[in-house]
Amino acid sequence: MKINKKLIILAIFVLSLAVLSQVSVPEESSQIKNSRLTYSCYFSMKKIGVALLQYADQEGDGLYFPNDLSVLVKKQYLSCESCLFCGCQPEVSYHYFPGLRKDMPHNMAILMEKNAPHSSSRQKGEKTGFCLFLDFSGPYRILEGDDRFLIQDMQKALLVAKENDKEVLLKILDDSLQNERSKSMSLWKIRQLGIPVFSTNIPEYLYAQSPFLSKEAAYAVFPWNEKMASDVLYFSLYDSNYFIRKSAWEKLFSGTSNIGFISPGISKFTANKFLKKK
């Protein structure tokens, strides 16, 4: 009787294997695969952004990023080289813009995907890629083809960052053909050089439509006329972006030991209380 039970169990087991061998596991659909790789790339770029900030704080005097992303792997801020590649195009690494600093305008791109490898969920046939800017709140999606224009804009802006001639920087601001990133960088460089702004048209940019231009103008004007620049900077204190709030706070309340305001959960009421004390 015991032998019969064993035979029955063995027969059931063999039959189960035969049935399972005929069951086909459905292949991953292209839509699911695209979604999986899209999320993977999104979080990979977020991870690289965190690593860049850690490097700047620990090895870049709080300002400077590495000249090459591979440094992040060598220094163990990232676990492996594969983090530097998009899953949709594993042979193409993320495009990195070396030469930037943490205190540069937040509309500067620091990392992006080339070739728009992801399908858009908004419109059929539309392709997008991710881009990380210096506000580090993204990555944001950019449309297919825009990556080429963004690279061109950034190349021009990085050249502006190396410019030390006041007249050249002011001409960039006045030139309607210059892109917004070059103008933002021009305002940043004018501030770095300590150029007096009231002999120029820089105060006019406090009222620019672009929030990036108005904020950079406010930073440039602040050392010369704190009151004129404060309205723009106060508005930045309510921004949802941590880094924008932090930079405005440090400019308005330099030297203060209370930095609780820059935590994400702070309310406008608390911000107003600080401003009244000021």
Coordinates of C-alpha atoms in Angstrom, one line a residue:
M1 CA 0.0 0.0 0.0
K2 CA 2.9 2.3 0.8
I3 CA 4.4 1.6 -2.6
N4 CA 1.2 2.5 -4.3
K5 CA 1.0 5.9 -2.5
K6 CA 4.5 6.7 -3.6
L7 CA 3.7 5.8 -7.2
I8 CA 0.6 7.9 -7.1
I9 CA 2.6 10.9 -5.7
L10 CA 5.3 10.4 -8.3
A11 CA 2.7 10.2 -11.1
I12 CA 1.0 13.4 -9.9
F13 CA 4.4 15.2 -9.8
V14 CA 5.3 14.0 -13.3
L15 CA 1.9 15.0 -14.6
S16 CA 2.3 18.5 -13.0
L17 CA 5.6 19.0 -14.7
A18 CA 4.1 18.0 -18.0
V19 CA 1.3 20.5 -17.6
L20 CA 3.6 23.3 -16.5
S21 CA 5.9 22.7 -19.4
Q22 CA 3.0 23.5 -21.7
V23 CA 2.1 26.8 -20.0
S24 CA 3.6 29.7 -21.8
V25 CA 4.7 32.7 -19.7
P26 CA 3.5 35.9 -21.5
E27 CA 6.2 38.1 -22.8
E28 CA 6.6 41.6 -21.3
S29 CA 4.6 44.0 -23.5
S30 CA 6.5 46.9 -25.2
Q31 CA 4.3 49.3 -23.2
I32 CA 5.2 47.7 -19.8
K33 CA 8.9 47.5 -20.8
N34 CA 9.0 51.2 -21.8
S35 CA 7.3 52.2 -18.5
R36 CA 9.8 50.1 -16.5
L37 CA 12.8 51.5 -18.3
T38 CA 11.4 55.0 -18.1
Y39 CA 11.1 54.8 -14.3
S40 CA 14.5 53.2 -14.1
C41 CA 16.1 56.0 -16.0
Y42 CA 14.3 58.6 -14.0
F43 CA 15.5 57.3 -10.7
S44 CA 19.0 56.6 -12.1
M45 CA 19.3 60.3 -12.9
K46 CA 18.0 61.3 -9.5
K47 CA 20.6 59.0 -8.0
I48 CA 23.4 60.7 -10.0
G49 CA 22.1 64.1 -8.9
V50 CA 22.4 63.1 -5.3
A51 CA 25.9 61.8 -5.9
L52 CA 26.9 65.1 -7.6
L53 CA 25.6 67.1 -4.6
Q54 CA 27.4 64.8 -2.2
Y55 CA 30.7 65.1 -4.2
A56 CA 30.3 68.9 -4.3
D57 CA 29.7 69.1 -0.6
Q58 CA 32.5 66.7 0.5
E59 CA 35.2 67.2 -2.2
G60 CA 34.3 70.3 -4.2
D61 CA 34.4 73.0 -1.5
G62 CA 30.6 73.0 -1.4
L63 CA 30.6 74.4 -5.0
Y64 CA 32.3 72.3 -7.6
F65 CA 31.2 69.1 -9.4
P66 CA 33.6 66.5 -10.8
N67 CA 35.0 66.9 -14.3
D68 CA 33.7 63.5 -15.3
L69 CA 30.9 61.3 -14.0
S70 CA 33.2 58.3 -13.7
V71 CA 34.8 60.0 -10.7
L72 CA 31.5 59.4 -8.9
V73 CA 32.0 55.6 -9.3
K74 CA 35.7 55.7 -8.5
K75 CA 35.0 57.7 -5.3
Q76 CA 32.1 55.3 -4.5
Y77 CA 29.3 57.9 -4.6
L78 CA 27.7 55.6 -7.2
S79 CA 27.9 51.8 -7.0
C80 CA 28.7 50.9 -10.6
E81 CA 29.3 52.2 -14.1
S82 CA 26.0 50.9 -15.4
C83 CA 24.3 53.7 -13.4
L84 CA 25.7 56.1 -16.0
F85 CA 23.8 54.6 -18.9
C86 CA 20.1 54.7 -19.9
G87 CA 18.4 51.2 -19.9
C88 CA 16.7 52.0 -23.2
Q89 CA 20.1 52.6 -24.9
P90 CA 22.7 50.8 -22.8
E91 CA 25.5 51.7 -25.2
V92 CA 24.8 55.5 -24.8
S93 CA 25.9 57.2 -21.5
Y94 CA 24.1 60.2 -20.1
H95 CA 25.3 63.5 -21.4
Y96 CA 27.1 65.4 -18.7
F97 CA 28.0 69.1 -18.7
P98 CA 31.3 69.6 -16.8
G99 CA 32.4 73.0 -15.6
L100 CA 29.2 74.0 -13.6
R101 CA 29.0 75.1 -10.0
K102 CA 26.2 74.7 -7.4
D103 CA 25.7 78.5 -7.2
M104 CA 25.2 78.9 -10.9
P105 CA 21.7 79.7 -12.3
H106 CA 19.2 76.9 -11.8
N107 CA 18.2 76.8 -15.4
M108 CA 21.6 75.3 -16.3
A109 CA 21.4 71.6 -17.4
I110 CA 23.9 69.3 -15.8
L111 CA 22.8 65.9 -17.1
M112 CA 20.6 64.7 -19.9
E113 CA 19.6 61.8 -22.1
K114 CA 20.4 62.0 -25.7
N115 CA 18.2 60.7 -28.6
A116 CA 14.9 60.9 -26.6
P117 CA 14.7 57.2 -25.9
H118 CA 11.4 57.1 -24.1
S119 CA 7.8 57.1 -25.5
S120 CA 5.6 59.9 -24.2
S121 CA 2.5 59.0 -22.3
R122 CA 0.8 62.3 -23.5
Q123 CA 0.9 61.8 -27.3
K124 CA 1.3 58.7 -29.4
G125 CA 4.5 58.7 -31.3
E126 CA 6.1 61.5 -29.2
K127 CA 9.5 60.7 -27.9
T128 CA 11.1 62.3 -24.9
G129 CA 14.3 62.1 -22.7
F130 CA 15.1 63.2 -19.2
C131 CA 17.1 66.2 -18.2
L132 CA 18.4 67.3 -14.8
F133 CA 19.0 71.0 -14.1
L134 CA 20.9 72.7 -11.3
D135 CA 17.7 73.1 -9.2
F136 CA 18.0 69.2 -8.8
S137 CA 14.2 69.0 -8.6
G138 CA 13.7 66.9 -11.7
P139 CA 14.6 65.2 -13.9
Y140 CA 12.3 66.9 -16.4
R141 CA 11.2 65.6 -19.8
I142 CA 12.5 67.2 -22.9
L143 CA 11.1 66.5 -26.4
E144 CA 12.9 64.7 -29.2
G145 CA 15.2 67.2 -31.0
D146 CA 15.3 69.6 -28.1
D147 CA 18.4 67.8 -26.7
R148 CA 20.5 69.2 -29.6
F149 CA 19.3 72.8 -28.9
L150 CA 19.9 72.3 -25.2
I151 CA 23.4 71.2 -25.8
Q152 CA 24.1 74.2 -28.0
D153 CA 22.6 76.5 -25.4
M154 CA 24.7 75.0 -22.6
Q155 CA 27.9 75.2 -24.7
K156 CA 27.3 78.9 -25.1
A157 CA 26.4 79.5 -21.5
L158 CA 29.6 77.7 -20.3
L159 CA 31.6 80.0 -22.6
V160 CA 29.9 83.0 -20.9
A161 CA 31.0 81.6 -17.5
K162 CA 34.6 82.0 -18.6
E163 CA 34.2 85.5 -19.8
N164 CA 35.7 88.3 -17.7
D165 CA 35.1 91.3 -19.9
K166 CA 32.3 93.5 -18.4
E167 CA 31.4 95.0 -21.8
V168 CA 31.1 91.6 -23.4
L169 CA 28.8 90.4 -20.6
L170 CA 26.6 93.4 -20.9
K171 CA 26.3 93.0 -24.6
I172 CA 25.1 89.4 -24.1
L173 CA 22.3 90.8 -21.9
D174 CA 21.3 93.3 -24.5
D175 CA 21.4 90.9 -27.4
S176 CA 17.9 89.6 -28.2
L177 CA 19.4 86.7 -30.1
Q178 CA 21.1 85.3 -27.0
N179 CA 19.4 82.4 -25.3
E180 CA 18.0 82.7 -21.7
R181 CA 20.8 80.5 -20.3
S182 CA 23.5 82.7 -21.7
K183 CA 21.8 85.7 -20.2
S184 CA 21.4 84.1 -16.8
M185 CA 25.0 83.1 -16.8
S186 CA 26.0 86.6 -17.8
L187 CA 24.2 88.0 -14.7
W188 CA 25.8 85.3 -12.6
K189 CA 29.3 86.2 -13.9
I190 CA 28.7 89.9 -13.4
R191 CA 27.9 89.1 -9.7
Q192 CA 31.1 87.0 -9.4
L193 CA 33.2 89.9 -10.8
G194 CA 31.6 92.4 -8.4
I195 CA 30.7 94.8 -11.2
P196 CA 28.6 97.7 -10.0
V197 CA 25.1 97.3 -11.5
F198 CA 23.6 100.8 -11.4
S199 CA 25.7 102.0 -14.2
T200 CA 24.1 99.3 -16.3
N201 CA 20.6 98.1 -17.3
I202 CA 20.8 95.1 -15.0
P203 CA 18.1 96.4 -12.5
E204 CA 15.6 96.3 -15.4
Y205 CA 16.0 92.5 -15.3
L206 CA 14.4 92.4 -11.9
Y207 CA 11.1 92.6 -13.8
A208 CA 12.0 90.1 -16.5
Q209 CA 9.3 87.6 -17.5
S210 CA 11.8 84.8 -16.9
P211 CA 12.0 83.9 -13.2
F212 CA 15.6 82.8 -13.7
L213 CA 16.6 86.1 -15.1
S214 CA 14.8 88.1 -12.5
K215 CA 16.3 86.0 -9.7
E216 CA 19.9 86.3 -11.1
A217 CA 19.3 90.1 -11.5
A218 CA 18.2 90.2 -7.8
Y219 CA 21.3 88.4 -6.7
A220 CA 23.4 90.9 -8.7
V221 CA 21.6 94.0 -7.4
F222 CA 21.4 92.9 -3.8
P223 CA 24.9 94.0 -2.7
W224 CA 24.2 97.5 -4.1
N225 CA 20.6 97.9 -3.2
E226 CA 19.2 95.4 -0.8
K227 CA 15.7 96.8 -0.7
M228 CA 15.2 96.8 -4.5
A229 CA 16.3 93.2 -4.8
S230 CA 14.4 91.9 -1.7
D231 CA 11.0 91.6 -3.3
V232 CA 12.2 89.1 -5.9
L233 CA 14.2 87.2 -3.3
Y234 CA 11.3 87.1 -0.8
F235 CA 9.1 85.5 -3.5
S236 CA 11.8 82.8 -3.9
L237 CA 11.4 81.9 -0.2
Y238 CA 8.0 80.4 -1.0
D239 CA 9.3 78.3 -3.9
S240 CA 8.6 74.6 -3.6
N241 CA 12.2 73.8 -4.6
Y242 CA 14.5 73.3 -1.7
F243 CA 17.6 74.7 -3.4
I244 CA 15.9 77.8 -4.6
R245 CA 14.6 78.5 -1.1
K246 CA 18.0 77.8 0.4
S247 CA 19.9 80.2 -1.9
A248 CA 17.4 83.0 -1.3
W249 CA 17.5 82.4 2.4
E250 CA 21.3 82.5 2.5
K251 CA 21.3 85.8 0.6
L252 CA 18.7 87.5 2.7
F253 CA 19.6 86.1 6.1
S254 CA 23.4 85.5 5.8
G255 CA 25.0 84.7 9.1
T256 CA 21.8 83.4 10.7
S257 CA 22.0 80.1 12.5
N258 CA 18.3 79.3 12.1
I259 CA 18.0 77.4 8.8
G260 CA 14.8 75.6 9.7
F261 CA 13.0 77.7 7.1
I262 CA 14.6 75.7 4.2
S263 CA 13.1 72.4 5.2
P264 CA 10.4 71.3 2.8
G265 CA 7.5 71.3 5.3
I266 CA 7.8 74.9 6.4
S267 CA 4.7 77.1 6.0
K268 CA 4.3 80.5 4.6
F269 CA 3.2 81.7 8.0
T270 CA 6.6 80.8 9.4
A271 CA 8.4 82.4 6.5
N272 CA 6.5 85.7 7.1
K273 CA 7.5 85.6 10.7
F274 CA 11.1 85.4 9.8
L275 CA 10.7 88.2 7.3
K276 CA 9.0 90.5 9.9
K277 CA 12.0 89.9 12.2
K278 CA 14.3 90.9 9.4

